[in-house]
Every structure is written in C-alpha cells, then in structure tokens.
Amino acid sequence: MEFIITDSPMDMNVRAAALIEDYLRADPACVLGLATGTTPIGLYKKLVDDCAEGLVHFDQATTFNLDEYCGLDPRHQQSYRYFMNKHLFDHVDIDKSKTFVPEGINKDAHSVCASYEQAIQAAGGIDMQLLGLGSNGHIGFNEPAEAFPVTTHQVELSDTTIKDNSRLFDSIEDVPRRAYTMGIGTIMAARSVLVVAEGAHKAAIVKEAFFGPVTPQVPASILQFHPCVSIMVDPAAGAYCKEYLTNR
Ligand code: GLP
C-alpha cells in the first residue's frame, strides 16, 4: 500500500490525474473504474484540461462507475450519470457508449446487477479503479455491514450517508434511500486502486480505514489487502497519519 500525503488539494488532484493518465498512455484501451462525490471533481477538471491540450486521450477507453442512486433518471441533476457527463464525459474525447453507470431507473435489481458484473467481465475487468471515501468508511455505496458484499448489488443507504449527501439535494427527503453499487469483491478484483480523500472531516476515517483493523464495519479497510493500492490525501485528511506516509 502506497500512502501519500500530498502538499495541497490541488497537488492531490494533479498527482491523482497523473496516475490515471499514466494508465491511459500505457494502454489507451484500458478499463477505468470511476467515482463520484465532491473529492474527484478537481482531478476530473485536470483530466479535462489535459485532454484539451492533447496530453491524454480517452477515445479507446472504457469506464465503469462504482454506483448509482436507485430511482433517479440519468437526466436528474443528482444522478451519477449526470455528474459524470457534467464533470468528465461531456468534455473529453470518450465514446459515451463505452461509459457504464448502473441503471438506477431500472427497478429489476437482479438484472441491473448481474448485467453490470457481466459487462465488467466482458470488458476484461477493471485496470484502474478510482475511489473516494465516505465519512463512515464506505467505498462506492458499500456501507458498514456485518460482512463484505461481494458483487454488484442493491443497498439500503445508511442514515450517515443520507445525511452527508443531502447537501446536494433540495431536502433530505429527496435523497434516494437505495442505490446500486459494485460490491467489495468487484472493487478488489480491479488490478489497481487509487483512493483520494480531502478535508479535515476525513482525517479520522482515513486513519481508521487504512491503519486500523480490517473489518466490514469500515468497508474501505479491506483495501489494506489489495496488492496494488495508492492512497492520496491532502494534508487535512492525512493529519492523523503522518507517521505512516510512504511519500517518495
Ligand atoms: C458518495 C459516493 C462515494 C463517494 C462518497 C464521498 O456517497 N457514493 O463513492 O466516495 O460519496 O463523497 P465526497 O467526495 O463528496 O466526500
């Protein structure tokens, strides 16, 4: 596990984008796993700027997003499909038919989840999975639980997540109660993983997830067992972990 405390949020965005661009340059047809949330917005902006300058291309890449709210139409401004179009896909040279987000509007959970796993397999698996970190340690929408869910599944969102994410909706009542998410097994099967976390409100969970016990109560803690994981945090999110850093 590589644990890097970057110099600033901007430095984190630049370094995280550089790592993703390394994968795209080494294999332009690589399969990227992508995340939503506030944290990756800056790094997506960097990817957009670098693509505009011709420094990186997405035209052969395939992407799979981690998760989607159940019941939200792709045109809903808080849907993760809308988020990805707005922050990345509409501004880079990607073939949108090769960008996958779980079909939140489809109520047939079994079919949505099984076909998502099949599509990932058919693409050859995920080369590089980007992750944010929920304040309760969730990754994707894998909430604290008694066991690690393996494959893509439907989840009941925790009260913490509903409250955290309500800032983006008109009211807390508007936050969907369910989501589709890749499972922990889906995420762990990615050949490499990059986690980004930013802000003082993430400092405690960063320490707990990456330097505490591995437990399904802190879903991100399983990443301690991943053979190729980089964690990049800004100084505020890394405040309790200075003794662990592997900066080079
Ligand atoms: C959502 C997403 C997660 C994301 C998390 C953290 O719940 N499902 O994938 O990591 O939010 O978001 P933020 O970066 O806004 O703190």
PDB file of C-alpha atoms and ligand atoms in Angstrom:
ATOM      1  CA  MET A   1       0.000   0.000   0.000  1.00  0.00           C
ATOM      2  CA  GLU A   2       1.335   3.369  -1.011  1.00  0.00           C
ATOM      3  CA  PHE A   3       0.136   6.178   1.263  1.00  0.00           C
ATOM      4  CA  ILE A   4       0.851   9.701   0.079  1.00  0.00           C
ATOM      5  CA  ILE A   5       0.081  12.939   1.885  1.00  0.00           C
ATOM      6  CA  THR A   6       0.135  15.497  -0.903  1.00  0.00           C
ATOM      7  CA  ASP A   7       1.070  19.152  -0.435  1.00  0.00           C
ATOM      8  CA  SER A   8      -2.431  20.536  -1.021  1.00  0.00           C
ATOM      9  CA  PRO A   9      -5.805  19.584  -2.531  1.00  0.00           C
ATOM     10  CA  MET A  10      -4.524  20.907  -5.865  1.00  0.00           C
ATOM     11  CA  ASP A  11      -1.366  18.787  -5.594  1.00  0.00           C
ATOM     12  CA  MET A  12      -3.564  15.751  -4.841  1.00  0.00           C
ATOM     13  CA  ASN A  13      -5.620  16.414  -7.977  1.00  0.00           C
ATOM     14  CA  VAL A  14      -2.510  16.802 -10.132  1.00  0.00           C
ATOM     15  CA  ARG A  15      -0.878  13.630  -8.802  1.00  0.00           C
ATOM     16  CA  ALA A  16      -4.059  11.568  -8.983  1.00  0.00           C
ATOM     17  CA  ALA A  17      -4.748  12.748 -12.548  1.00  0.00           C
ATOM     18  CA  ALA A  18      -1.130  11.952 -13.497  1.00  0.00           C
ATOM     19  CA  LEU A  19      -1.529   8.399 -12.243  1.00  0.00           C
ATOM     20  CA  ILE A  20      -4.726   7.881 -14.261  1.00  0.00           C
ATOM     21  CA  GLU A  21      -3.062   9.415 -17.320  1.00  0.00           C
ATOM     22  CA  ASP A  22      -0.136   7.003 -16.928  1.00  0.00           C
ATOM     23  CA  TYR A  23      -2.597   4.117 -17.306  1.00  0.00           C
ATOM     24  CA  LEU A  24      -4.241   5.704 -20.342  1.00  0.00           C
ATOM     25  CA  ARG A  25      -0.889   6.325 -22.045  1.00  0.00           C
ATOM     26  CA  ALA A  26       0.410   2.822 -21.314  1.00  0.00           C
ATOM     27  CA  ASP A  27      -2.810   1.279 -22.640  1.00  0.00           C
ATOM     28  CA  PRO A  28      -5.191   3.702 -24.385  1.00  0.00           C
ATOM     29  CA  ALA A  29      -7.850   0.951 -24.387  1.00  0.00           C
ATOM     30  CA  CYS A  30      -7.663   0.464 -20.623  1.00  0.00           C
ATOM     31  CA  VAL A  31     -10.725  -0.017 -18.427  1.00  0.00           C
ATOM     32  CA  LEU A  32     -11.168   2.652 -15.762  1.00  0.00           C
ATOM     33  CA  GLY A  33     -13.399   2.390 -12.711  1.00  0.00           C
ATOM     34  CA  LEU A  34     -14.682   5.850 -11.804  1.00  0.00           C
ATOM     35  CA  ALA A  35     -16.126   7.510  -8.706  1.00  0.00           C
ATOM     36  CA  THR A  36     -18.403  10.420  -7.916  1.00  0.00           C
ATOM     37  CA  GLY A  37     -18.588  12.726  -4.878  1.00  0.00           C
ATOM     38  CA  THR A  38     -17.032  16.130  -4.336  1.00  0.00           C
ATOM     39  CA  THR A  39     -13.481  14.844  -3.959  1.00  0.00           C
ATOM     40  CA  PRO A  40     -12.768  13.727  -7.551  1.00  0.00           C
ATOM     41  CA  ILE A  41     -14.188  16.892  -9.182  1.00  0.00           C
ATOM     42  CA  GLY A  42     -10.802  18.649  -9.177  1.00  0.00           C
ATOM     43  CA  LEU A  43      -8.976  15.698 -10.639  1.00  0.00           C
ATOM     44  CA  TYR A  44     -11.620  15.323 -13.371  1.00  0.00           C
ATOM     45  CA  LYS A  45     -11.076  19.015 -14.196  1.00  0.00           C
ATOM     46  CA  LYS A  46      -7.351  18.311 -14.555  1.00  0.00           C
ATOM     47  CA  LEU A  47      -8.095  15.360 -16.877  1.00  0.00           C
ATOM     48  CA  VAL A  48     -10.399  17.604 -18.954  1.00  0.00           C
ATOM     49  CA  ASP A  49      -7.721  20.314 -19.218  1.00  0.00           C
ATOM     50  CA  ASP A  50      -5.023  17.807 -20.151  1.00  0.00           C
ATOM     51  CA  CYS A  51      -7.279  16.227 -22.772  1.00  0.00           C
ATOM     52  CA  ALA A  52      -7.997  19.682 -24.258  1.00  0.00           C
ATOM     53  CA  GLU A  53      -4.244  20.193 -24.551  1.00  0.00           C
ATOM     54  CA  GLY A  54      -3.847  16.827 -26.258  1.00  0.00           C
ATOM     55  CA  LEU A  55      -1.811  15.383 -23.380  1.00  0.00           C
ATOM     56  CA  VAL A  56      -4.184  12.457 -22.823  1.00  0.00           C
ATOM     57  CA  HIS A  57      -6.944  10.744 -24.795  1.00  0.00           C
ATOM     58  CA  PHE A  58      -9.967   8.701 -23.778  1.00  0.00           C
ATOM     59  CA  ASP A  59     -11.128   7.674 -27.248  1.00  0.00           C
ATOM     60  CA  GLN A  60     -10.316   3.989 -26.767  1.00  0.00           C
ATOM     61  CA  ALA A  61     -11.028   3.741 -23.017  1.00  0.00           C
ATOM     62  CA  THR A  62     -13.959   2.019 -21.336  1.00  0.00           C
ATOM     63  CA  THR A  63     -15.272   3.203 -17.961  1.00  0.00           C
ATOM     64  CA  PHE A  64     -17.430   1.702 -15.228  1.00  0.00           C
ATOM     65  CA  ASN A  65     -18.796   3.859 -12.441  1.00  0.00           C
ATOM     66  CA  LEU A  66     -18.991   2.471  -8.956  1.00  0.00           C
ATOM     67  CA  ASP A  67     -22.589   3.210  -8.188  1.00  0.00           C
ATOM     68  CA  GLU A  68     -25.885   4.970  -8.899  1.00  0.00           C
ATOM     69  CA  TYR A  69     -28.907   6.009  -6.878  1.00  0.00           C
ATOM     70  CA  CYS A  70     -31.983   3.843  -7.403  1.00  0.00           C
ATOM     71  CA  GLY A  71     -34.909   5.689  -8.925  1.00  0.00           C
ATOM     72  CA  LEU A  72     -33.010   8.630 -10.394  1.00  0.00           C
ATOM     73  CA  ASP A  73     -33.332   9.232 -14.101  1.00  0.00           C
ATOM     74  CA  PRO A  74     -29.981   9.873 -15.858  1.00  0.00           C
ATOM     75  CA  ARG A  75     -31.220  13.435 -16.519  1.00  0.00           C
ATOM     76  CA  HIS A  76     -31.699  14.088 -12.781  1.00  0.00           C
ATOM     77  CA  GLN A  77     -29.018  16.546 -11.683  1.00  0.00           C
ATOM     78  CA  GLN A  78     -28.027  14.380  -8.708  1.00  0.00           C
ATOM     79  CA  SER A  79     -27.803  11.160 -10.674  1.00  0.00           C
ATOM     80  CA  TYR A  80     -24.273   9.887 -11.038  1.00  0.00           C
ATOM     81  CA  ARG A  81     -24.707   9.590 -14.818  1.00  0.00           C
ATOM     82  CA  TYR A  82     -25.471  13.315 -14.905  1.00  0.00           C
ATOM     83  CA  PHE A  83     -22.460  14.014 -12.658  1.00  0.00           C
ATOM     84  CA  MET A  84     -20.091  12.058 -14.896  1.00  0.00           C
ATOM     85  CA  ASN A  85     -21.335  13.748 -18.068  1.00  0.00           C
ATOM     86  CA  LYS A  86     -21.053  17.153 -16.418  1.00  0.00           C
ATOM     87  CA  HIS A  87     -17.605  16.744 -14.903  1.00  0.00           C
ATOM     88  CA  LEU A  88     -15.836  14.475 -17.384  1.00  0.00           C
ATOM     89  CA  PHE A  89     -17.545  12.714 -20.282  1.00  0.00           C
ATOM     90  CA  ASP A  90     -19.013  15.816 -21.995  1.00  0.00           C
ATOM     91  CA  HIS A  91     -15.571  17.429 -22.122  1.00  0.00           C
ATOM     92  CA  VAL A  92     -13.205  14.652 -23.230  1.00  0.00           C
ATOM     93  CA  ASP A  93     -12.889  12.547 -26.373  1.00  0.00           C
ATOM     94  CA  ILE A  94     -14.553   9.486 -24.851  1.00  0.00           C
ATOM     95  CA  ASP A  95     -17.022   7.244 -26.709  1.00  0.00           C
ATOM     96  CA  LYS A  96     -20.053   7.529 -24.395  1.00  0.00           C
ATOM     97  CA  SER A  97     -21.309   4.125 -25.497  1.00  0.00           C
ATOM     98  CA  LYS A  98     -18.303   2.725 -23.623  1.00  0.00           C
ATOM     99  CA  THR A  99     -19.125   4.551 -20.360  1.00  0.00           C
ATOM    100  CA  PHE A 100     -21.163   2.442 -17.948  1.00  0.00           C
ATOM    101  CA  VAL A 101     -23.116   3.536 -14.869  1.00  0.00           C
ATOM    102  CA  PRO A 102     -25.568   1.166 -13.129  1.00  0.00           C
ATOM    103  CA  GLU A 103     -29.070   1.709 -14.478  1.00  0.00           C
ATOM    104  CA  GLY A 104     -30.632   3.421 -11.453  1.00  0.00           C
ATOM    105  CA  ILE A 105     -34.020   3.870 -13.074  1.00  0.00           C
ATOM    106  CA  ASN A 106     -34.424   0.106 -13.671  1.00  0.00           C
ATOM    107  CA  LYS A 107     -36.270  -1.493 -10.726  1.00  0.00           C
ATOM    108  CA  ASP A 108     -35.172  -5.013 -11.633  1.00  0.00           C
ATOM    109  CA  ALA A 109     -32.249  -5.140  -9.212  1.00  0.00           C
ATOM    110  CA  HIS A 110     -31.212  -8.663 -10.147  1.00  0.00           C
ATOM    111  CA  SER A 111     -30.984  -7.859 -13.835  1.00  0.00           C
ATOM    112  CA  VAL A 112     -29.193  -4.500 -13.313  1.00  0.00           C
ATOM    113  CA  CYS A 113     -26.585  -6.016 -11.005  1.00  0.00           C
ATOM    114  CA  ALA A 114     -25.979  -9.223 -12.948  1.00  0.00           C
ATOM    115  CA  SER A 115     -25.637  -7.397 -16.255  1.00  0.00           C
ATOM    116  CA  TYR A 116     -23.232  -4.873 -14.707  1.00  0.00           C
ATOM    117  CA  GLU A 117     -20.944  -7.657 -13.488  1.00  0.00           C
ATOM    118  CA  GLN A 118     -21.171  -9.328 -16.915  1.00  0.00           C
ATOM    119  CA  ALA A 119     -20.271  -6.081 -18.693  1.00  0.00           C
ATOM    120  CA  ILE A 120     -17.197  -5.640 -16.471  1.00  0.00           C
ATOM    121  CA  GLN A 121     -16.127  -9.216 -17.210  1.00  0.00           C
ATOM    122  CA  ALA A 122     -16.756  -8.782 -20.943  1.00  0.00           C
ATOM    123  CA  ALA A 123     -14.523  -5.686 -20.935  1.00  0.00           C
ATOM    124  CA  GLY A 124     -11.727  -7.765 -19.392  1.00  0.00           C
ATOM    125  CA  GLY A 125     -12.027  -6.454 -15.834  1.00  0.00           C
ATOM    126  CA  ILE A 126     -11.062  -3.083 -14.388  1.00  0.00           C
ATOM    127  CA  ASP A 127      -7.450  -1.963 -14.770  1.00  0.00           C
ATOM    128  CA  MET A 128      -7.566   1.071 -12.516  1.00  0.00           C
ATOM    129  CA  GLN A 129     -10.337   1.820 -10.001  1.00  0.00           C
ATOM    130  CA  LEU A 130     -10.658   5.333  -8.578  1.00  0.00           C
ATOM    131  CA  LEU A 131     -12.354   5.583  -5.166  1.00  0.00           C
ATOM    132  CA  GLY A 132     -13.474   8.317  -2.808  1.00  0.00           C
ATOM    133  CA  LEU A 133     -14.113   7.618   0.852  1.00  0.00           C
ATOM    134  CA  GLY A 134     -17.409   8.101   2.700  1.00  0.00           C
ATOM    135  CA  SER A 135     -17.212   9.627   6.175  1.00  0.00           C
ATOM    136  CA  ASN A 136     -18.335   6.232   7.568  1.00  0.00           C
ATOM    137  CA  GLY A 137     -15.660   4.380   5.572  1.00  0.00           C
ATOM    138  CA  HIS A 138     -17.894   3.394   2.679  1.00  0.00           C
ATOM    139  CA  ILE A 139     -16.473   2.830  -0.799  1.00  0.00           C
ATOM    140  CA  GLY A 140     -18.881   3.046  -3.691  1.00  0.00           C
ATOM    141  CA  PHE A 141     -22.073   2.641  -1.672  1.00  0.00           C
ATOM    142  CA  ASN A 142     -20.815  -0.350   0.333  1.00  0.00           C
ATOM    143  CA  GLU A 143     -21.979   0.718   3.757  1.00  0.00           C
ATOM    144  CA  PRO A 144     -20.699  -0.565   7.132  1.00  0.00           C
ATOM    145  CA  ALA A 145     -22.130  -4.084   7.496  1.00  0.00           C
ATOM    146  CA  GLU A 146     -21.699  -7.482   9.124  1.00  0.00           C
ATOM    147  CA  ALA A 147     -19.932  -8.883   6.050  1.00  0.00           C
ATOM    148  CA  PHE A 148     -18.274  -7.585   2.885  1.00  0.00           C
ATOM    149  CA  PRO A 149     -20.768  -7.746  -0.025  1.00  0.00           C
ATOM    150  CA  VAL A 150     -19.091  -9.435  -2.964  1.00  0.00           C
ATOM    151  CA  THR A 151     -20.695  -8.421  -6.247  1.00  0.00           C
ATOM    152  CA  THR A 152     -22.762  -5.535  -7.614  1.00  0.00           C
ATOM    153  CA  HIS A 153     -25.914  -5.304  -5.510  1.00  0.00           C
ATOM    154  CA  GLN A 154     -28.692  -3.064  -4.274  1.00  0.00           C
ATOM    155  CA  VAL A 155     -28.026  -1.403  -0.933  1.00  0.00           C
ATOM    156  CA  GLU A 156     -30.062   0.496   1.638  1.00  0.00           C
ATOM    157  CA  LEU A 157     -28.178   3.713   2.293  1.00  0.00           C
ATOM    158  CA  SER A 158     -27.167   4.384   5.885  1.00  0.00           C
ATOM    159  CA  ASP A 159     -28.505   7.379   7.798  1.00  0.00           C
ATOM    160  CA  THR A 160     -24.963   8.840   7.794  1.00  0.00           C
ATOM    161  CA  THR A 161     -24.730   8.665   4.008  1.00  0.00           C
ATOM    162  CA  ILE A 162     -28.239  10.062   3.501  1.00  0.00           C
ATOM    163  CA  LYS A 163     -27.343  12.976   5.781  1.00  0.00           C
ATOM    164  CA  ASP A 164     -23.900  13.523   4.163  1.00  0.00           C
ATOM    165  CA  ASN A 165     -25.338  13.508   0.654  1.00  0.00           C
ATOM    166  CA  SER A 166     -28.426  15.604   1.489  1.00  0.00           C
ATOM    167  CA  ARG A 167     -26.320  18.740   0.991  1.00  0.00           C
ATOM    168  CA  LEU A 168     -26.636  18.134  -2.740  1.00  0.00           C
ATOM    169  CA  PHE A 169     -30.440  17.734  -2.746  1.00  0.00           C
ATOM    170  CA  ASP A 170     -33.196  20.291  -2.048  1.00  0.00           C
ATOM    171  CA  SER A 171     -34.115  18.441   1.147  1.00  0.00           C
ATOM    172  CA  ILE A 172     -33.116  15.267   2.991  1.00  0.00           C
ATOM    173  CA  GLU A 173     -36.441  13.692   1.934  1.00  0.00           C
ATOM    174  CA  ASP A 174     -35.302  13.920  -1.690  1.00  0.00           C
ATOM    175  CA  VAL A 175     -32.229  11.711  -1.130  1.00  0.00           C
ATOM    176  CA  PRO A 176     -32.911   8.228  -2.545  1.00  0.00           C
ATOM    177  CA  ARG A 177     -32.897   5.530   0.144  1.00  0.00           C
ATOM    178  CA  ARG A 178     -31.361   2.872  -2.093  1.00  0.00           C
ATOM    179  CA  ALA A 179     -28.543   2.571  -4.590  1.00  0.00           C
ATOM    180  CA  TYR A 180     -26.849   0.060  -6.845  1.00  0.00           C
ATOM    181  CA  THR A 181     -23.163  -0.370  -6.151  1.00  0.00           C
ATOM    182  CA  MET A 182     -20.263  -2.525  -7.211  1.00  0.00           C
ATOM    183  CA  GLY A 183     -19.503  -4.974  -4.422  1.00  0.00           C
ATOM    184  CA  ILE A 184     -16.329  -5.138  -2.397  1.00  0.00           C
ATOM    185  CA  GLY A 185     -15.314  -8.175  -4.461  1.00  0.00           C
ATOM    186  CA  THR A 186     -15.849  -6.200  -7.684  1.00  0.00           C
ATOM    187  CA  ILE A 187     -13.628  -3.402  -6.353  1.00  0.00           C
ATOM    188  CA  MET A 188     -10.957  -5.776  -5.002  1.00  0.00           C
ATOM    189  CA  ALA A 189     -10.792  -7.501  -8.409  1.00  0.00           C
ATOM    190  CA  ALA A 190      -9.559  -4.275 -10.039  1.00  0.00           C
ATOM    191  CA  ARG A 191      -5.904  -4.665 -10.965  1.00  0.00           C
ATOM    192  CA  SER A 192      -5.023  -1.390  -9.247  1.00  0.00           C
ATOM    193  CA  VAL A 193      -6.840   1.048  -6.978  1.00  0.00           C
ATOM    194  CA  LEU A 194      -6.419   4.754  -6.301  1.00  0.00           C
ATOM    195  CA  VAL A 195      -8.168   6.301  -3.285  1.00  0.00           C
ATOM    196  CA  VAL A 196      -8.480  10.069  -2.882  1.00  0.00           C
ATOM    197  CA  ALA A 197      -9.621  11.843   0.297  1.00  0.00           C
ATOM    198  CA  GLU A 198      -9.686  15.509   1.144  1.00  0.00           C
ATOM    199  CA  GLY A 199     -10.548  17.677   4.152  1.00  0.00           C
ATOM    200  CA  ALA A 200     -10.293  17.573   7.950  1.00  0.00           C
ATOM    201  CA  HIS A 201     -13.658  15.776   8.179  1.00  0.00           C
ATOM    202  CA  LYS A 202     -11.993  12.735   6.548  1.00  0.00           C
ATOM    203  CA  ALA A 203      -8.909  12.654   8.831  1.00  0.00           C
ATOM    204  CA  ALA A 204     -10.309  10.193  11.408  1.00  0.00           C
ATOM    205  CA  ILE A 205     -11.773   7.783   8.861  1.00  0.00           C
ATOM    206  CA  VAL A 206      -8.567   7.818   6.760  1.00  0.00           C
ATOM    207  CA  LYS A 207      -6.609   6.634   9.796  1.00  0.00           C
ATOM    208  CA  GLU A 208      -9.236   4.076  10.787  1.00  0.00           C
ATOM    209  CA  ALA A 209      -9.644   2.671   7.269  1.00  0.00           C
ATOM    210  CA  PHE A 210      -6.010   2.312   6.285  1.00  0.00           C
ATOM    211  CA  PHE A 211      -4.208   1.854   9.596  1.00  0.00           C
ATOM    212  CA  GLY A 212      -6.891   0.262  11.784  1.00  0.00           C
ATOM    213  CA  PRO A 213      -8.308  -3.267  11.846  1.00  0.00           C
ATOM    214  CA  VAL A 214      -9.770  -4.717   8.641  1.00  0.00           C
ATOM    215  CA  THR A 215     -13.493  -5.033   9.266  1.00  0.00           C
ATOM    216  CA  PRO A 216     -16.733  -4.818   7.245  1.00  0.00           C
ATOM    217  CA  GLN A 217     -17.771  -2.103   9.711  1.00  0.00           C
ATOM    218  CA  VAL A 218     -15.223   0.062   7.866  1.00  0.00           C
ATOM    219  CA  PRO A 219     -15.607  -1.164   4.281  1.00  0.00           C
ATOM    220  CA  ALA A 220     -12.541   0.688   2.911  1.00  0.00           C
ATOM    221  CA  SER A 221     -10.310  -1.192   5.373  1.00  0.00           C
ATOM    222  CA  ILE A 222     -10.365  -4.221   3.044  1.00  0.00           C
ATOM    223  CA  LEU A 223      -8.119  -2.234   0.693  1.00  0.00           C
ATOM    224  CA  GLN A 224      -5.239  -2.953   3.099  1.00  0.00           C
ATOM    225  CA  PHE A 225      -5.272  -6.417   1.481  1.00  0.00           C
ATOM    226  CA  HIS A 226      -5.233  -5.150  -2.119  1.00  0.00           C
ATOM    227  CA  PRO A 227      -1.890  -5.862  -3.832  1.00  0.00           C
ATOM    228  CA  CYS A 228      -1.734  -2.541  -5.716  1.00  0.00           C
ATOM    229  CA  VAL A 229      -3.372   0.380  -3.955  1.00  0.00           C
ATOM    230  CA  SER A 230      -2.336   4.030  -3.788  1.00  0.00           C
ATOM    231  CA  ILE A 231      -3.948   6.361  -1.287  1.00  0.00           C
ATOM    232  CA  MET A 232      -3.561  10.082  -1.915  1.00  0.00           C
ATOM    233  CA  VAL A 233      -4.841  12.531   0.659  1.00  0.00           C
ATOM    234  CA  ASP A 234      -4.489  16.258   1.216  1.00  0.00           C
ATOM    235  CA  PRO A 235      -2.708  17.476   4.398  1.00  0.00           C
ATOM    236  CA  ALA A 236      -6.006  17.921   6.299  1.00  0.00           C
ATOM    237  CA  ALA A 237      -7.232  14.382   5.563  1.00  0.00           C
ATOM    238  CA  GLY A 238      -3.785  12.983   6.384  1.00  0.00           C
ATOM    239  CA  ALA A 239      -3.427  14.873   9.656  1.00  0.00           C
ATOM    240  CA  TYR A 240      -3.504  11.750  11.895  1.00  0.00           C
ATOM    241  CA  CYS A 241      -1.339   9.588   9.645  1.00  0.00           C
ATOM    242  CA  LYS A 242       1.918  11.450   9.245  1.00  0.00           C
ATOM    243  CA  GLU A 243       3.946   8.586  10.723  1.00  0.00           C
ATOM    244  CA  TYR A 244       2.669   6.159   8.076  1.00  0.00           C
ATOM    245  CA  LEU A 245       3.400   8.089   4.913  1.00  0.00           C
ATOM    246  CA  THR A 246       5.341   6.475   2.117  1.00  0.00           C
ATOM    247  CA  ASN A 247       5.951   9.686   0.129  1.00  0.00           C
ATOM    248  CA  ARG A 248       8.846   9.399  -2.208  1.00  0.00           C
TER     249      ARG A 248
HETATM  250  C1  GLP B   1     -20.848   9.143  -2.236  1.00  0.00           C
HETATM  251  C2  GLP B   1     -20.335   8.148  -3.258  1.00  0.00           C
HETATM  252  C3  GLP B   1     -18.976   7.615  -2.893  1.00  0.00           C
HETATM  253  C4  GLP B   1     -18.064   8.773  -2.505  1.00  0.00           C
HETATM  254  C5  GLP B   1     -18.614   9.441  -1.282  1.00  0.00           C
HETATM  255  C6  GLP B   1     -17.731  10.536  -0.726  1.00  0.00           C
HETATM  256  O1  GLP B   1     -21.563   8.547  -1.208  1.00  0.00           O
HETATM  257  N1  GLP B   1     -21.200   7.042  -3.446  1.00  0.00           N
HETATM  258  O2  GLP B   1     -18.441   6.888  -3.983  1.00  0.00           O
HETATM  259  O3  GLP B   1     -16.763   8.305  -2.267  1.00  0.00           O
HETATM  260  O4  GLP B   1     -19.878   9.989  -1.654  1.00  0.00           O
HETATM  261  O5  GLP B   1     -18.048  11.756  -1.315  1.00  0.00           O
HETATM  262  P1  GLP B   1     -17.258  13.087  -1.103  1.00  0.00           P
HETATM  263  O6  GLP B   1     -16.065  13.031  -2.006  1.00  0.00           O
HETATM  264  O7  GLP B   1     -18.228  14.148  -1.554  1.00  0.00           O
HETATM  265  O8  GLP B   1     -16.886  13.209   0.322  1.00  0.00           O
END
